[in-house]
Coordinates of C-alpha atoms and ligand atoms in Angstrom, one line a residue:
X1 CA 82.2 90.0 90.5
X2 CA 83.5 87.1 88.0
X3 CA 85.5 84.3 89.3
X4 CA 85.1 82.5 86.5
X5 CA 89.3 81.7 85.8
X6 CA 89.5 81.0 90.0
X7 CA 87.0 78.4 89.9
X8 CA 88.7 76.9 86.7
X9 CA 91.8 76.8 88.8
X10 CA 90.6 75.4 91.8
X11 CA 89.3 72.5 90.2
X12 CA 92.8 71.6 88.6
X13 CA 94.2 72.1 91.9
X14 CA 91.9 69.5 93.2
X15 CA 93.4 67.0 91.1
X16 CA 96.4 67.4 92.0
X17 CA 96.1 68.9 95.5
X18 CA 94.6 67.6 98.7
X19 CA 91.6 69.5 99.2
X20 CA 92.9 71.6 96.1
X21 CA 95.3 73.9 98.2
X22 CA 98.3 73.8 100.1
X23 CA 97.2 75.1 103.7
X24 CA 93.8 74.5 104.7
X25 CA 92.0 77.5 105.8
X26 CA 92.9 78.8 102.4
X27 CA 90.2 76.6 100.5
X28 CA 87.4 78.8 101.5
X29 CA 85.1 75.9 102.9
X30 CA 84.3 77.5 106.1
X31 CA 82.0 80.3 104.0
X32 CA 81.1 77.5 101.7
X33 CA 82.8 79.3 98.9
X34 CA 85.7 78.6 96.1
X35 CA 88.7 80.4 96.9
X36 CA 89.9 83.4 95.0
X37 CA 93.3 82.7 93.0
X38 CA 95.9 85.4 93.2
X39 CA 98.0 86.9 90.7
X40 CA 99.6 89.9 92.4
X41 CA 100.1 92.3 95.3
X42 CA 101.0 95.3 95.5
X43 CA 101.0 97.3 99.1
X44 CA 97.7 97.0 100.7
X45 CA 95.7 95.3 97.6
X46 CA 95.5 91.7 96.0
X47 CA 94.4 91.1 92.4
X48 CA 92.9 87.7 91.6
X49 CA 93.1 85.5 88.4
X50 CA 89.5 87.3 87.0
X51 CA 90.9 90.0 87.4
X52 CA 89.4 91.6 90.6
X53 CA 91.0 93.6 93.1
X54 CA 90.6 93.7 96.5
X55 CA 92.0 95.7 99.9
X56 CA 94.1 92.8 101.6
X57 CA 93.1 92.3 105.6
X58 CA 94.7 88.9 105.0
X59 CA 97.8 90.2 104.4
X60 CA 99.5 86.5 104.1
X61 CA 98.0 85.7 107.3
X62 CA 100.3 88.2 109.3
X63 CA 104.4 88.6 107.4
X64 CA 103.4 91.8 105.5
X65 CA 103.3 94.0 108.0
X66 CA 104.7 96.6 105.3
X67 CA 102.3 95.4 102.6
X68 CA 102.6 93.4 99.4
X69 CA 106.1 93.5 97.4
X70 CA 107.8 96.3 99.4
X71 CA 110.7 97.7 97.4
X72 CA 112.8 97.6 100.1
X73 CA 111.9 93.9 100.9
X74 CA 112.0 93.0 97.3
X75 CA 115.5 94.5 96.5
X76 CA 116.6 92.7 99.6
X77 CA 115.3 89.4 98.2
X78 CA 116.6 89.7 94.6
X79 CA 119.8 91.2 95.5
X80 CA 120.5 88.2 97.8
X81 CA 118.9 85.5 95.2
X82 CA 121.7 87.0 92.8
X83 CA 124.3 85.5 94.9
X84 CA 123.2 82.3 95.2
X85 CA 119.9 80.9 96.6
X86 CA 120.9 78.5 99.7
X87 CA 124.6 77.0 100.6
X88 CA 123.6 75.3 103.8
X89 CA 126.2 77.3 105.7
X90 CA 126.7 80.1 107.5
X91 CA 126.8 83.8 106.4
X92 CA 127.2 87.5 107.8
X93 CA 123.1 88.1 107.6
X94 CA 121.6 85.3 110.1
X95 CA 124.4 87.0 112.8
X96 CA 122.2 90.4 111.5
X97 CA 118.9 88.9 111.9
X98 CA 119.4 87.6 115.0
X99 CA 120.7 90.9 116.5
X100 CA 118.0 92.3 115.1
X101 CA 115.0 89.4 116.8
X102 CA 117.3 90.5 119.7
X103 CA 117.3 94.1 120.4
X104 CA 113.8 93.9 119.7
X105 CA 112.4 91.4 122.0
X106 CA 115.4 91.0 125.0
X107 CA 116.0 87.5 124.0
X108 CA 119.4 86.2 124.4
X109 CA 120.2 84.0 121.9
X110 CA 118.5 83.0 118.8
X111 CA 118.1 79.8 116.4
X112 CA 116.3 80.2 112.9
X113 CA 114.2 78.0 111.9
X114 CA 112.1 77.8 107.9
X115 CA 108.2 77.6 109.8
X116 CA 106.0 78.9 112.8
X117 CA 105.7 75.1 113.4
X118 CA 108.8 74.2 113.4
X119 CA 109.7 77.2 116.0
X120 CA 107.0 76.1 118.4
X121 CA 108.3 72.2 118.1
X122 CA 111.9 73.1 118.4
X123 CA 111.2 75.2 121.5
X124 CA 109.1 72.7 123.3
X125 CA 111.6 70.0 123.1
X126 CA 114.0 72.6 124.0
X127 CA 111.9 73.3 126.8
X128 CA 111.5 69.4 128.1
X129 CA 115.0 69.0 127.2
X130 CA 116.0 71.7 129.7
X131 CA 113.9 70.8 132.7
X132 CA 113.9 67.0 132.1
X133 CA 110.0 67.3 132.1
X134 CA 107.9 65.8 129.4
X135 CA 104.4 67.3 129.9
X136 CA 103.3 71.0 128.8
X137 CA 100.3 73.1 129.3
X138 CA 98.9 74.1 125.9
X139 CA 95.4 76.2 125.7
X140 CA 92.3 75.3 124.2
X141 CA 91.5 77.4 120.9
X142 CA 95.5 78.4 120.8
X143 CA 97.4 77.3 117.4
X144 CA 101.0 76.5 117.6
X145 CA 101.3 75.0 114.0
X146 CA 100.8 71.3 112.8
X147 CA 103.4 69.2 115.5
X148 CA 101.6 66.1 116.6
X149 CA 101.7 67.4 120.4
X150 CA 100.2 70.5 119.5
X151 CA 97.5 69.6 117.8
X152 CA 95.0 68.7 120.6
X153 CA 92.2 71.1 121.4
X154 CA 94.2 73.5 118.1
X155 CA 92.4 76.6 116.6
X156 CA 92.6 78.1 113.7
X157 CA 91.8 75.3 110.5
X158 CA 91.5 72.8 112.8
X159 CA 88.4 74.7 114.7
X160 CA 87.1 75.6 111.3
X161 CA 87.1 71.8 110.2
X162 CA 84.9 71.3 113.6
X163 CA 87.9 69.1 114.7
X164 CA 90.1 70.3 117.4
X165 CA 92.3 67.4 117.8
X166 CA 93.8 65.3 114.4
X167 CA 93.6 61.7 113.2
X168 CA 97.3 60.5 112.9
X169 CA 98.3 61.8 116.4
X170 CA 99.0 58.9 118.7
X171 CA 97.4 59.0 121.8
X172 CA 100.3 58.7 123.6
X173 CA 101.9 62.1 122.3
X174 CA 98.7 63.7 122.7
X175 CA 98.7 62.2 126.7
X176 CA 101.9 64.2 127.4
X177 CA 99.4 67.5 126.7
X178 CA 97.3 69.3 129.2
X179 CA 94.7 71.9 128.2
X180 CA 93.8 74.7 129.7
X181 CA 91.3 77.3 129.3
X182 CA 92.4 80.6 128.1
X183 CA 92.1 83.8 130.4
X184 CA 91.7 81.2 133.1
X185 CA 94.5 81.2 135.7
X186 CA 92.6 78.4 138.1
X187 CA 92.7 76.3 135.5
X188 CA 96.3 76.4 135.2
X189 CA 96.9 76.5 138.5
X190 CA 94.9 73.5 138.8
X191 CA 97.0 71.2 136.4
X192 CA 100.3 72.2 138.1
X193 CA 98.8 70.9 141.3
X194 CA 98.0 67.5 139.5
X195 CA 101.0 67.4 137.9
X196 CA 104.1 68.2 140.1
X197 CA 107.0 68.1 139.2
X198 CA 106.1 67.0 135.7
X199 CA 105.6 70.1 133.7
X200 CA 108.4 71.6 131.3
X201 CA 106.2 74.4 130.2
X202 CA 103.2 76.3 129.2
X203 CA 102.8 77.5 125.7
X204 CA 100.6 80.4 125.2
X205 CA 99.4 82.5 122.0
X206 CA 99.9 86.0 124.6
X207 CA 97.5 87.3 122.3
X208 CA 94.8 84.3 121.4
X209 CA 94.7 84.6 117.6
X210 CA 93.7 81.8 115.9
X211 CA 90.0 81.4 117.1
X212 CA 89.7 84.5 116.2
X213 CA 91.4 87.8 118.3
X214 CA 90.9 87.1 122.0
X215 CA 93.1 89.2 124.1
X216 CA 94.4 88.2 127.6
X217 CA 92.3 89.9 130.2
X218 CA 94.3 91.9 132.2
X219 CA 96.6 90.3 134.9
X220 CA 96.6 86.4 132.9
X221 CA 100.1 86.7 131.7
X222 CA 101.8 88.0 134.9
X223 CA 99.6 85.1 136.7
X224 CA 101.5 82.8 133.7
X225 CA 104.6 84.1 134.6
X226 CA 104.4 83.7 138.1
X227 CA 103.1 80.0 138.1
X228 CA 106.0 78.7 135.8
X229 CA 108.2 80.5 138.4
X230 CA 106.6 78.8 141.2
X231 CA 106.5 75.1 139.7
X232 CA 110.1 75.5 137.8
X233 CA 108.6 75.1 134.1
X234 CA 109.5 77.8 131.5
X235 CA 107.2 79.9 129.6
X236 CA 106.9 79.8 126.1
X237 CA 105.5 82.6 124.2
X238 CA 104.0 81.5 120.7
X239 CA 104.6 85.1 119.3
X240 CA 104.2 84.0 115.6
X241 CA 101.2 86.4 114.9
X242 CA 101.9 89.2 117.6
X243 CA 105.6 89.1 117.0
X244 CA 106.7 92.8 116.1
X245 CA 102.9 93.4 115.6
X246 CA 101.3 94.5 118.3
X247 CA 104.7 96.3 119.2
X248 CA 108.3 96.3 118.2
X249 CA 108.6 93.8 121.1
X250 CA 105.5 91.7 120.3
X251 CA 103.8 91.0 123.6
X252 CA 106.3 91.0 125.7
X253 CA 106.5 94.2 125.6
X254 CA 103.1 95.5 124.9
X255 CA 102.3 93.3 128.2
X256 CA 105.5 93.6 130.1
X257 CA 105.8 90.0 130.8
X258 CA 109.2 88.4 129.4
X259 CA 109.0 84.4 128.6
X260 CA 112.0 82.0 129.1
X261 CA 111.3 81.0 125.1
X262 CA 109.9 82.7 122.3
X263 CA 108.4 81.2 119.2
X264 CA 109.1 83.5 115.9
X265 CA 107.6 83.5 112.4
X266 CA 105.4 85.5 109.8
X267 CA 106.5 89.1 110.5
X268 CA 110.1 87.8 111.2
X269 CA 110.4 86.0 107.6
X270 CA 109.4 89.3 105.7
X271 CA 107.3 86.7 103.7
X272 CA 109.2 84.7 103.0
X273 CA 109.3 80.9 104.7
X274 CA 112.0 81.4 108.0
X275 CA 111.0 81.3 111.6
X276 CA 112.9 81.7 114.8
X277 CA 112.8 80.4 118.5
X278 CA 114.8 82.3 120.9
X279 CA 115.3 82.8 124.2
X280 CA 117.7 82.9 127.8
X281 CA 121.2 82.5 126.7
X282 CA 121.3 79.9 129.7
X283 CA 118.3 77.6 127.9
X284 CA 119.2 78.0 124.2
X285 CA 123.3 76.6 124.8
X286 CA 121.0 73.4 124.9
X287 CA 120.3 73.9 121.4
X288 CA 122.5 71.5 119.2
X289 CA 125.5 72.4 118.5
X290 CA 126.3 73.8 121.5
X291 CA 124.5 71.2 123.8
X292 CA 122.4 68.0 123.7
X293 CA 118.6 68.8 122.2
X294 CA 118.7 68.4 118.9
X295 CA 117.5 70.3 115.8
X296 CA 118.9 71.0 111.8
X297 CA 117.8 72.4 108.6
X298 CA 119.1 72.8 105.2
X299 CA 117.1 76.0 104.7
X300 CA 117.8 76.9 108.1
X301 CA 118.9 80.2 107.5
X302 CA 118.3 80.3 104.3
X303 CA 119.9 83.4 102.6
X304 CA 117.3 84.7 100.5
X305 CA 114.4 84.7 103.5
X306 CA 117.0 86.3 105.3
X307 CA 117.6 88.9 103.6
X308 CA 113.5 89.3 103.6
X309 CA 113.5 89.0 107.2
X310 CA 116.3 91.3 107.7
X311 CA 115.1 93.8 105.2
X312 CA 111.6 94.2 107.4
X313 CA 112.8 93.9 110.7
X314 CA 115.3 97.2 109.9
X315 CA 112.4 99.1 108.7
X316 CA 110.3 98.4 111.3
X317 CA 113.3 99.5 114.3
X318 CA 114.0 102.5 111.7
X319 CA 110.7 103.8 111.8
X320 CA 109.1 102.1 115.0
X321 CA 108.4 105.6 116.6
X322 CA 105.6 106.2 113.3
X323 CA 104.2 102.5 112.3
X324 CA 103.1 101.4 115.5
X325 CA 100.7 104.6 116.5
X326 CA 99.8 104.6 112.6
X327 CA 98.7 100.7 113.0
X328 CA 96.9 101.2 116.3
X329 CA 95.2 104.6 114.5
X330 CA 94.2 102.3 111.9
X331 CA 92.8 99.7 114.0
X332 CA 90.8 101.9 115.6
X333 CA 89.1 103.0 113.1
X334 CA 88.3 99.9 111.9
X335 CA 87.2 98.5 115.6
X336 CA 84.9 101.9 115.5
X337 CA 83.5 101.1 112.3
X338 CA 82.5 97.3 113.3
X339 CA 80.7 98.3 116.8
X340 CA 78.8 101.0 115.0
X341 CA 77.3 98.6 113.0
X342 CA 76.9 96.6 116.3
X343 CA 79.4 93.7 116.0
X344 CA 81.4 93.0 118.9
X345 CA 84.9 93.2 118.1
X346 CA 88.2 92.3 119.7
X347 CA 91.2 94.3 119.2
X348 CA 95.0 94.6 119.8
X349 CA 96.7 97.0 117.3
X350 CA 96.9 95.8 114.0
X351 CA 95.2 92.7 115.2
X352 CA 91.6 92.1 114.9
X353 CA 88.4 89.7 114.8
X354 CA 84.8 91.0 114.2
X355 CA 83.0 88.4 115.8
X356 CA 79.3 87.6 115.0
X357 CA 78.3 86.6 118.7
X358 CA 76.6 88.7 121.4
X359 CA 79.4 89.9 122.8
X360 CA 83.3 90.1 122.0
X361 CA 84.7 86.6 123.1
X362 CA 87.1 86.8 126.5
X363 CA 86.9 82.2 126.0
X364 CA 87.5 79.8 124.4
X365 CA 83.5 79.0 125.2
X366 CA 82.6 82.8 124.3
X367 CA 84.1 81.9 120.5
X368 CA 81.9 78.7 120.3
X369 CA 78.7 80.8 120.4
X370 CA 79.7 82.4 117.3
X371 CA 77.1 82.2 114.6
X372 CA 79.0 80.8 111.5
X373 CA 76.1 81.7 109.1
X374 CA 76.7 85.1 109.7
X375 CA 79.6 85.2 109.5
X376 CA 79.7 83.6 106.0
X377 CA 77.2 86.1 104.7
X378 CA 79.4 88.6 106.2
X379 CA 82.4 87.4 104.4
X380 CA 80.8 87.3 100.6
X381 CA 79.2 91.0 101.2
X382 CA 82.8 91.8 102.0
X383 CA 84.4 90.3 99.1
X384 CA 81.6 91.7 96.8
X385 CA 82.1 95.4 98.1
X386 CA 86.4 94.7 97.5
X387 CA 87.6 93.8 101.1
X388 CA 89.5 90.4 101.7
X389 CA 89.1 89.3 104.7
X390 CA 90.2 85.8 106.4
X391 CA 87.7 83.4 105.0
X392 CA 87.1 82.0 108.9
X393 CA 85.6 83.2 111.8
X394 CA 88.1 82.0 113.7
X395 CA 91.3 83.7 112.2
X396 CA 92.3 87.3 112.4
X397 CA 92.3 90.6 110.5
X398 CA 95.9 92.2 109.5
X399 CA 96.1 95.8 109.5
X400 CA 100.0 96.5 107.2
X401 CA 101.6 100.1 106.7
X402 CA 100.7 100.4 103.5
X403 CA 96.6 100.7 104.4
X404 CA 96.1 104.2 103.7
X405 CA 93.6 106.2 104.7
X406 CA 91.1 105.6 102.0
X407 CA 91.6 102.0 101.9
X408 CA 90.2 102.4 105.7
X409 CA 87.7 104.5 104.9
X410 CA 86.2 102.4 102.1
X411 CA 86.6 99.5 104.4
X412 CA 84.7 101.1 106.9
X413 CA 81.4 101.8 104.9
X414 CA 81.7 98.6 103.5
X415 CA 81.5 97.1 107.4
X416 CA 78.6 99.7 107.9
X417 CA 76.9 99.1 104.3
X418 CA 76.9 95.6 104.7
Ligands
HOZ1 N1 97.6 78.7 109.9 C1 97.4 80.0 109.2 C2 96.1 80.6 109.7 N2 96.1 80.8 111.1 C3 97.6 79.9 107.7 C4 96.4 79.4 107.0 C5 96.6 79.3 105.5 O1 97.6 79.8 105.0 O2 95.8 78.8 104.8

């Protein structure tokens, strides 16, 4: 395949652009490539600047759960751009979308927000401001966006770049972090007992999905639960990938364990840029205006991601009874394909990581032993056989509606051809 026009774009971009693009993981430089540069999408494919097209496992990193330019979605979006494109106050459709993040999940109350990040930050400082605590549990290899405090020990780009913790965090902020290992309740435990008293909350990806797919091992969520309860923090679930993904309720209800908080985004913004954080009615009357922790946004609400948001999360309670055994069918037969060709893999629904290590990671530690190289080589066989796939070891594959059956199947002896 060409990429001649891609490479001509990315080195405008890097002129002009940090790095060339806007996100990092994007950029390609964990597989020592030149990213592609995409023109369309339509359903489950992409179609890059040269021209190529490809089966999407990318999927925008997790929002199109229904594929690329649904109609649905897209009518939503233009109809709502028609009437104006932000007005910085209320209207009918947040009260909708918020009903909607609602029954789905059993939270309470709802604010939206315009990023994952900006959920996760808004709901810690919720969090401290509603126990009065300033220190939280955070877990090595989990990503809860780009906040200074939540970028020690981070996955995703950060993990790729070999650099779990940033330059321009100050040491203090960091300080008021503990890490914790993933699937490892002792651990916890551990830094509850040397910090009494001082904990607001533990933040958890339920699903570890940003060092690649690790999924909790069985009994480390209630064992979550039940330590909050016991040392009077809250738990916060970073649900920005598993959110209405791995079930209509997320992980909550895929794991029957309900948080105090919730962190929103991807799925939730139809893909478009809005995020939520919701919760207990009892915590979020904190929320400014109704209490005394503060948070605003102009595009808060924004009408036009709205409408995107609103458009998908109908569609999804409409037809949950099909999509989620079609997703988990799906992933199945994708998991299938990879151990036949003898990679571990780690699964939950739509959610995925092949992992080229001796065995399917259950740690933070397991992930580390994954051999990059492979991976890479991995990655370009994909792209030259038509398959997109998350340019990093350490992210996840997403599986959308609109994956048919052949798109699986071709996937599948391209994981087996390879
Ligand atoms: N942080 C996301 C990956 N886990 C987005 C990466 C990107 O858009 O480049």
């Amino acid at each position: 395949m060409k990429h001649t026009r891609s490479e001509t774009l990315f080195v405008e971009a890097q002129k002009v652009l940090p790095g060339g693009v806007n996100s990092p993981v994007r950029a390609f430089g964990a597989v020592g490539r030149k990213p592609l540069f995409i023109e369309r999408g339509e359903k489950s494919k992409i179609l890059d600047a040269d021209g190529n097209t490809y089966i999407d496992y990318v999927m925008s990193w997790g929002p199109l759960i229904l594929g690329h330019a649904h109609e649905d979605v897209v009518r939503a979006v233009t109809d709502a751009a028609k009437d104006g494109l932000s007005f910085g106050a209320p209207t009918g459709r947040e009260t909708q979308l918020a009903e909607e993040i609602c029954f789905a999940t059993g939270a309470e109350t709802v604010r939206l927000v315009s990023s994952g990040t900006e959920a996760v930050m808004s709901a810690v400082r919720l969090a401290r401001g509603y126990t009065g605590r300033d220190k939280i549990i955070k877990f090595e290899g989990n990503y809860h966006g780009h906040s200074d405090g939540l970028l020690v020990k981070a996955g995703s780009g950060c993990l790729t770049g070999a650099s779990p913790d940033s330059l321009g965090v100050p040491a203090s902020f960091a300080s008021e972090t503990l890490v914790a290992s993933y699937n490892d309740e002792e651990s916890v435990r551990a830094l509850f007992e040397a910090n009494i008293g001082k904990v607001s909350c533990v933040i958890v990806e339920p699903v570890a999905a940003n060092m690649g797919v690790v999924p909790p091992k069985a009994g480390f969520l209630e064992s979550l639960r039940a330590l909050c309860d016991k040392n009077g923090a809250l738990l916060l679930f970073d649900e920005v990938i598993t959110g209405f993904r791995i079930a209509y309720g997320g992980a909550a209800e895929r794991y029957g364990v309900r948080p105090d908080l919730w962190a929103f985004g991807k799925i939730v913004g139809g893909g478009m840029p809005l995020a939520a954080y919701a919760g207990r009615r009892e915590i979020m009357r904190m929320v400014a205006p109704a209490g005394r922790v503060y948070q605003a946004g102009t595009l808060s609400g924004n009408p036009v991601a709205t409408a995107a948001g609103l458009a998908t999360l109908r569609i999804l309670r409409e037809n949950r009874e099909n999509i989620y055994p079609a997703l988990e069918e799906k992933g199945a037969a994708l998991e299938a394909a990879y151990k036949s060709a003898g990679i571990p893999v780690n699964r939950v629904g739509s959610l995925l990581s092949p992992f080229f290590a001796q065995k399917a990671p259950e740690s933070y530690a397991d992930v580390l032993t994954a051999d990059l190289g492979a991976f890479a080589a991995y990655f370009g066989k994909m792209l030259d056989a038509g398959i997109y796939v998350a340019p990093s070891q350490f992210e996840a594959m997403f599986v959308s509606v609109a994956h048919t059956s052949k798109d699986i199947e071709q996937t599948c002896r391209a994981i087996l051809d390879r």
